[in-house]
């Protein structure tokens, strides 16, 4: 059977590359106030603090390398028979650096900058600063091109279309606490897809999945990809 696979990834897939998750012990949201660094109001109150937070994350991302889980998903796209789409909540670029081509960043990307005044987007410099000017309109309104709480994620209509067409939906390394991504398992399941969770700890929505496997992404994902590729062999 030719599969149409949609894979949702979260911070857990990049954890073994050294990038922190949000809600685990020592996660980013245990050390930073989400309201201060990941909301439009927080940015309006203290843009320097928000830029500093994302400058550090951008530097960490540049220093990180893809792990076996990212590489396995790229292999699946390259060697599988059907369509493979990675929808990631992550703002890092480790899927791309592993070789995946169909990657949609629903929460934006650290590598991009956005002008809050005119909507222009460009490649982010290593360090962003409230005094930077937009290359298009010259306003002092530059921000990281990431989606904050209270903002609408990217490409949602296209994502829902792909979830409706999917034969298999897989969620990897996400706690299932942030919507709309947390509801993708229900959206895909209702439309007839089989659903699989690969995670270190059970997500909030684990009971919505047909199957769940618990463990490290670097173990689970390569093993699952090998299974899918073996089934696809003639
Ligand atoms: P969370 O930090 O909420 O969840 C991380 C998940 O990864 C948990 O379920 C962990 O059990 C799992 N995990 C940790 N290490 C792992 C490993 N080595 N292998 C496999 N799984 C592992 O991160 P997300 O679910 O991605 O949004 O968070 C969703 C969104 O909340 C983020 O995109 C971000 C955040 O606030 C915004 O900033 C808008």
GROMACS .gro file of C-alpha atoms and ligand atoms in nm:
model
  273
    1UNK     CA    1   0.000   0.000   0.000
    2UNK     CA    2   0.129   0.347  -0.085
    3UNK     CA    3   0.122   0.555   0.229
    4UNK     CA    4   0.044   0.926   0.258
    5UNK     CA    5   0.225   1.008   0.580
    6UNK     CA    6   0.197   1.324   0.787
    7UNK     CA    7   0.445   1.349   1.074
    8UNK     CA    8   0.408   1.605   1.351
    9UNK     CA    9   0.730   1.675   1.539
   10UNK     CA   10   0.789   1.861   1.863
   11UNK     CA   11   1.079   1.961   2.084
   12UNK     CA   12   1.143   1.598   2.187
   13UNK     CA   13   1.287   1.510   1.845
   14UNK     CA   14   1.560   1.773   1.889
   15UNK     CA   15   1.627   1.698   2.258
   16UNK     CA   16   1.908   1.454   2.180
   17UNK     CA   17   2.068   1.719   1.957
   18UNK     CA   18   2.107   1.926   2.274
   19UNK     CA   19   1.815   2.165   2.219
   20UNK     CA   20   1.592   2.199   2.523
   21UNK     CA   21   1.228   2.098   2.538
   22UNK     CA   22   0.966   2.326   2.697
   23UNK     CA   23   0.780   2.133   2.961
   24UNK     CA   24   1.018   1.860   3.082
   25UNK     CA   25   1.217   1.901   3.406
   26UNK     CA   26   1.454   2.192   3.329
   27UNK     CA   27   1.246   2.270   3.018
   28UNK     CA   28   1.252   2.625   2.880
   29UNK     CA   29   0.914   2.712   3.037
   30UNK     CA   30   1.041   2.612   3.381
   31UNK     CA   31   1.326   2.866   3.344
   32UNK     CA   32   1.161   3.147   3.145
   33UNK     CA   33   0.823   3.315   3.179
   34UNK     CA   34   0.634   3.224   2.864
   35UNK     CA   35   0.425   3.544   2.895
   36UNK     CA   36   0.743   3.753   2.884
   37UNK     CA   37   0.928   3.588   2.595
   38UNK     CA   38   0.665   3.418   2.378
   39UNK     CA   39   0.371   3.658   2.349
   40UNK     CA   40   0.315   3.979   2.149
   41UNK     CA   41   0.249   4.165   2.478
   42UNK     CA   42   0.578   4.045   2.625
   43UNK     CA   43   0.760   4.168   2.313
   44UNK     CA   44   0.589   4.508   2.334
   45UNK     CA   45   0.692   4.537   2.703
   46UNK     CA   46   1.055   4.431   2.663
   47UNK     CA   47   1.180   4.368   2.306
   48UNK     CA   48   1.545   4.349   2.421
   49UNK     CA   49   1.468   4.057   2.654
   50UNK     CA   50   1.274   3.873   2.382
   51UNK     CA   51   1.552   3.926   2.124
   52UNK     CA   52   1.807   3.801   2.377
   53UNK     CA   53   1.599   3.485   2.438
   54UNK     CA   54   1.574   3.405   2.065
   55UNK     CA   55   1.936   3.510   1.992
   56UNK     CA   56   2.047   3.246   2.243
   57UNK     CA   57   1.815   2.986   2.092
   58UNK     CA   58   1.941   3.075   1.742
   59UNK     CA   59   2.303   3.031   1.854
   60UNK     CA   60   2.220   2.696   2.021
   61UNK     CA   61   2.046   2.584   1.705
   62UNK     CA   62   2.345   2.674   1.485
   63UNK     CA   63   2.572   2.472   1.717
   64UNK     CA   64   2.344   2.166   1.715
   65UNK     CA   65   2.346   1.884   1.462
   66UNK     CA   66   2.063   1.656   1.348
   67UNK     CA   67   2.032   1.327   1.535
   68UNK     CA   68   1.935   0.978   1.421
   69UNK     CA   69   1.564   1.061   1.438
   70UNK     CA   70   1.590   1.360   1.200
   71UNK     CA   71   1.808   1.153   0.966
   72UNK     CA   72   1.561   0.864   0.966
   73UNK     CA   73   1.272   1.093   0.863
   74UNK     CA   74   1.481   1.227   0.575
   75UNK     CA   75   1.551   0.867   0.472
   76UNK     CA   76   1.179   0.790   0.480
   77UNK     CA   77   1.105   1.080   0.246
   78UNK     CA   78   1.391   0.980   0.015
   79UNK     CA   79   1.334   0.603   0.003
   80UNK     CA   80   0.962   0.558   0.074
   81UNK     CA   81   0.707   0.501  -0.200
   82UNK     CA   82   0.442   0.750  -0.094
   83UNK     CA   83   0.418   1.112   0.016
   84UNK     CA   84   0.586   1.221   0.338
   85UNK     CA   85   0.527   1.558   0.502
   86UNK     CA   86   0.689   1.677   0.824
   87UNK     CA   87   0.485   1.941   1.005
   88UNK     CA   88   0.707   2.069   1.283
   89UNK     CA   89   0.634   2.284   1.584
   90UNK     CA   90   1.008   2.335   1.615
   91UNK     CA   91   1.175   2.659   1.513
   92UNK     CA   92   1.513   2.490   1.455
   93UNK     CA   93   1.626   2.374   1.110
   94UNK     CA   94   1.746   2.026   1.201
   95UNK     CA   95   1.496   1.849   0.972
   96UNK     CA   96   1.625   2.045   0.672
   97UNK     CA   97   1.987   1.990   0.770
   98UNK     CA   98   1.917   1.615   0.796
   99UNK     CA   99   1.793   1.621   0.437
  100UNK     CA  100   1.414   1.643   0.468
  101UNK     CA  101   1.264   1.861   0.194
  102UNK     CA  102   0.892   1.863   0.272
  103UNK     CA  103   0.901   2.044   0.608
  104UNK     CA  104   0.639   2.295   0.717
  105UNK     CA  105   0.722   2.509   1.021
  106UNK     CA  106   0.385   2.582   1.175
  107UNK     CA  107   0.546   2.786   1.459
  108UNK     CA  108   0.792   2.971   1.234
  109UNK     CA  109   1.171   2.957   1.215
  110UNK     CA  110   1.457   3.106   1.414
  111UNK     CA  111   1.648   3.154   1.090
  112UNK     CA  112   1.399   3.412   0.965
  113UNK     CA  113   1.310   3.766   1.068
  114UNK     CA  114   0.978   3.944   1.028
  115UNK     CA  115   0.888   4.312   1.023
  116UNK     CA  116   0.590   4.369   1.253
  117UNK     CA  117   0.518   4.696   1.068
  118UNK     CA  118   0.505   4.585   0.702
  119UNK     CA  119   0.513   4.201   0.712
  120UNK     CA  120   0.840   4.169   0.516
  121UNK     CA  121   1.043   3.853   0.589
  122UNK     CA  122   1.419   3.796   0.546
  123UNK     CA  123   1.705   3.578   0.673
  124UNK     CA  124   1.766   3.662   1.038
  125UNK     CA  125   2.113   3.780   1.139
  126UNK     CA  126   2.281   3.588   1.422
  127UNK     CA  127   2.188   3.861   1.669
  128UNK     CA  128   1.871   4.064   1.642
  129UNK     CA  129   1.824   4.387   1.834
  130UNK     CA  130   1.535   4.632   1.892
  131UNK     CA  131   1.739   4.900   1.709
  132UNK     CA  132   1.756   4.695   1.385
  133UNK     CA  133   1.562   4.838   1.092
  134UNK     CA  134   1.347   4.650   0.844
  135UNK     CA  135   1.529   4.616   0.507
  136UNK     CA  136   1.200   4.693   0.327
  137UNK     CA  137   1.036   4.979   0.522
  138UNK     CA  138   1.311   5.087   0.766
  139UNK     CA  139   1.080   5.063   1.070
  140UNK     CA  140   1.230   4.966   1.408
  141UNK     CA  141   0.984   4.677   1.427
  142UNK     CA  142   1.192   4.370   1.354
  143UNK     CA  143   1.112   4.046   1.537
  144UNK     CA  144   1.196   3.678   1.506
  145UNK     CA  145   0.967   3.506   1.255
  146UNK     CA  146   0.827   3.272   1.518
  147UNK     CA  147   0.467   3.221   1.622
  148UNK     CA  148   0.388   3.341   1.973
  149UNK     CA  149   0.100   3.244   2.199
  150UNK     CA  150  -0.209   3.427   2.080
  151UNK     CA  151  -0.087   3.425   1.717
  152UNK     CA  152  -0.210   3.204   1.434
  153UNK     CA  153   0.024   2.922   1.324
  154UNK     CA  154   0.147   2.907   0.964
  155UNK     CA  155  -0.009   2.707   0.678
  156UNK     CA  156  -0.304   2.575   0.880
  157UNK     CA  157  -0.544   2.530   0.588
  158UNK     CA  158  -0.284   2.333   0.394
  159UNK     CA  159  -0.200   2.125   0.702
  160UNK     CA  160  -0.564   2.032   0.760
  161UNK     CA  161  -0.595   1.936   0.394
  162UNK     CA  162  -0.294   1.703   0.425
  163UNK     CA  163  -0.430   1.556   0.750
  164UNK     CA  164  -0.757   1.474   0.573
  165UNK     CA  165  -0.567   1.298   0.293
  166UNK     CA  166  -0.327   1.109   0.523
  167UNK     CA  167  -0.327   0.731   0.555
  168UNK     CA  168  -0.090   0.748   0.851
  169UNK     CA  169  -0.035   1.023   1.110
  170UNK     CA  170   0.263   1.005   1.343
  171UNK     CA  171   0.339   1.243   1.632
  172UNK     CA  172   0.698   1.245   1.755
  173UNK     CA  173   0.834   1.412   2.071
  174UNK     CA  174   0.546   1.644   2.149
  175UNK     CA  175   0.356   1.673   2.478
  176UNK     CA  176   0.020   1.737   2.309
  177UNK     CA  177  -0.053   2.045   2.517
  178UNK     CA  178  -0.052   2.318   2.252
  179UNK     CA  179  -0.337   2.359   2.004
  180UNK     CA  180  -0.408   2.334   1.717
  181UNK     CA  181  -0.125   2.077   1.683
  182UNK     CA  182  -0.258   1.877   1.979
  183UNK     CA  183  -0.580   1.806   1.786
  184UNK     CA  184  -0.410   1.680   1.469
  185UNK     CA  185  -0.440   1.320   1.590
  186UNK     CA  186  -0.817   1.360   1.611
  187UNK     CA  187  -0.837   1.545   1.277
  188UNK     CA  188  -0.638   1.272   1.100
  189UNK     CA  189  -0.810   0.986   1.282
  190UNK     CA  190  -1.158   1.117   1.195
  191UNK     CA  191  -1.054   1.131   0.829
  192UNK     CA  192  -0.948   0.764   0.839
  193UNK     CA  193  -0.572   0.772   0.905
  194UNK     CA  194  -0.402   0.525   1.135
  195UNK     CA  195  -0.231   0.712   1.417
  196UNK     CA  196   0.095   0.646   1.601
  197UNK     CA  197   0.270   0.829   1.887
  198UNK     CA  198   0.648   0.803   1.937
  199UNK     CA  199   0.744   0.981   2.258
  200UNK     CA  200   0.958   0.959   2.567
  201UNK     CA  201   0.664   1.014   2.803
  202UNK     CA  202   0.296   0.967   2.718
  203UNK     CA  203   0.145   1.284   2.568
  204UNK     CA  204  -0.175   1.444   2.698
  205UNK     CA  205  -0.361   1.292   2.403
  206UNK     CA  206  -0.210   0.943   2.406
  207UNK     CA  207  -0.550   0.772   2.429
  208UNK     CA  208  -0.646   0.924   2.091
  209UNK     CA  209  -0.371   0.730   1.911
  210UNK     CA  210  -0.420   0.380   1.769
  211UNK     CA  211  -0.072   0.289   1.889
  212UNK     CA  212   0.198   0.444   2.108
  213UNK     CA  213   0.562   0.352   2.153
  214UNK     CA  214   0.760   0.504   2.438
  215UNK     CA  215   1.134   0.565   2.431
  216UNK     CA  216   1.398   0.796   2.290
  217UNK     CA  217   1.338   0.942   1.944
  218UNK     CA  218   1.686   0.835   1.832
  219UNK     CA  219   1.586   0.470   1.896
  220UNK     CA  220   1.216   0.470   1.808
  221UNK     CA  221   1.217   0.674   1.487
  222UNK     CA  222   1.491   0.483   1.295
  223UNK     CA  223   1.326   0.152   1.398
  224UNK     CA  224   0.982   0.269   1.282
  225UNK     CA  225   1.120   0.403   0.952
  226UNK     CA  226   1.295   0.071   0.887
  227UNK     CA  227   0.961  -0.105   0.943
  228UNK     CA  228   0.775   0.122   0.701
  229UNK     CA  229   1.042   0.085   0.433
  230UNK     CA  230   1.047  -0.295   0.474
  231UNK     CA  231   0.666  -0.308   0.429
  232UNK     CA  232   0.694  -0.095   0.114
  233UNK     CA  233   0.937  -0.337  -0.052
  234UNK     CA  234   0.781  -0.530  -0.341
  235LIG     P1  235   0.716   1.999   2.509
  235LIG     O1  236   0.837   2.043   2.586
  235LIG     O2  237   0.583   2.041   2.559
  235LIG     O3  238   0.715   1.839   2.501
  235LIG     C1  239   0.830   1.768   2.464
  235LIG     C2  240   0.793   1.622   2.448
  235LIG     O4  241   0.909   1.554   2.402
  235LIG     C3  242   0.749   1.552   2.577
  235LIG     O5  243   0.634   1.473   2.550
  235LIG     C4  244   0.868   1.465   2.614
  235LIG     O6  245   0.830   1.343   2.679
  235LIG     C5  246   0.926   1.436   2.477
  235LIG     N1  247   1.070   1.405   2.476
  235LIG     C6  248   1.171   1.458   2.550
  235LIG     N2  249   1.289   1.404   2.519
  235LIG     C7  250   1.265   1.313   2.419
  235LIG     C8  251   1.345   1.222   2.343
  235LIG     N3  252   1.477   1.213   2.361
  235LIG     N4  253   1.285   1.144   2.251
  235LIG     C9  254   1.149   1.152   2.232
  235LIG     N5  255   1.069   1.235   2.300
  235LIG    C10  256   1.125   1.315   2.392
  235LIG     O7  257   0.740   2.044   2.357
  235LIG     P2  258   0.634   2.055   2.237
  235LIG     O8  259   0.526   1.957   2.251
  235LIG     O9  260   0.712   2.059   2.112
  235LIG    O10  261   0.535   2.674   2.103
  235LIG    O11  262   0.576   2.200   2.265
  235LIG    C11  263   0.480   2.252   2.177
  235LIG    C12  264   0.492   2.401   2.169
  235LIG    O12  265   0.490   2.458   2.300
  235LIG    C13  266   0.623   2.453   2.112
  235LIG    O13  267   0.626   2.456   1.971
  235LIG    C14  268   0.632   2.590   2.168
  235LIG    C15  269   0.593   2.559   2.311
  235LIG    O14  270   0.545   2.661   2.387
  235LIG    C16  271   0.552   2.806   2.096
  235LIG    O15  272   0.650   2.864   2.144
  235LIG    C17  273   0.442   2.878   2.024
   0.00000   0.00000   0.00000
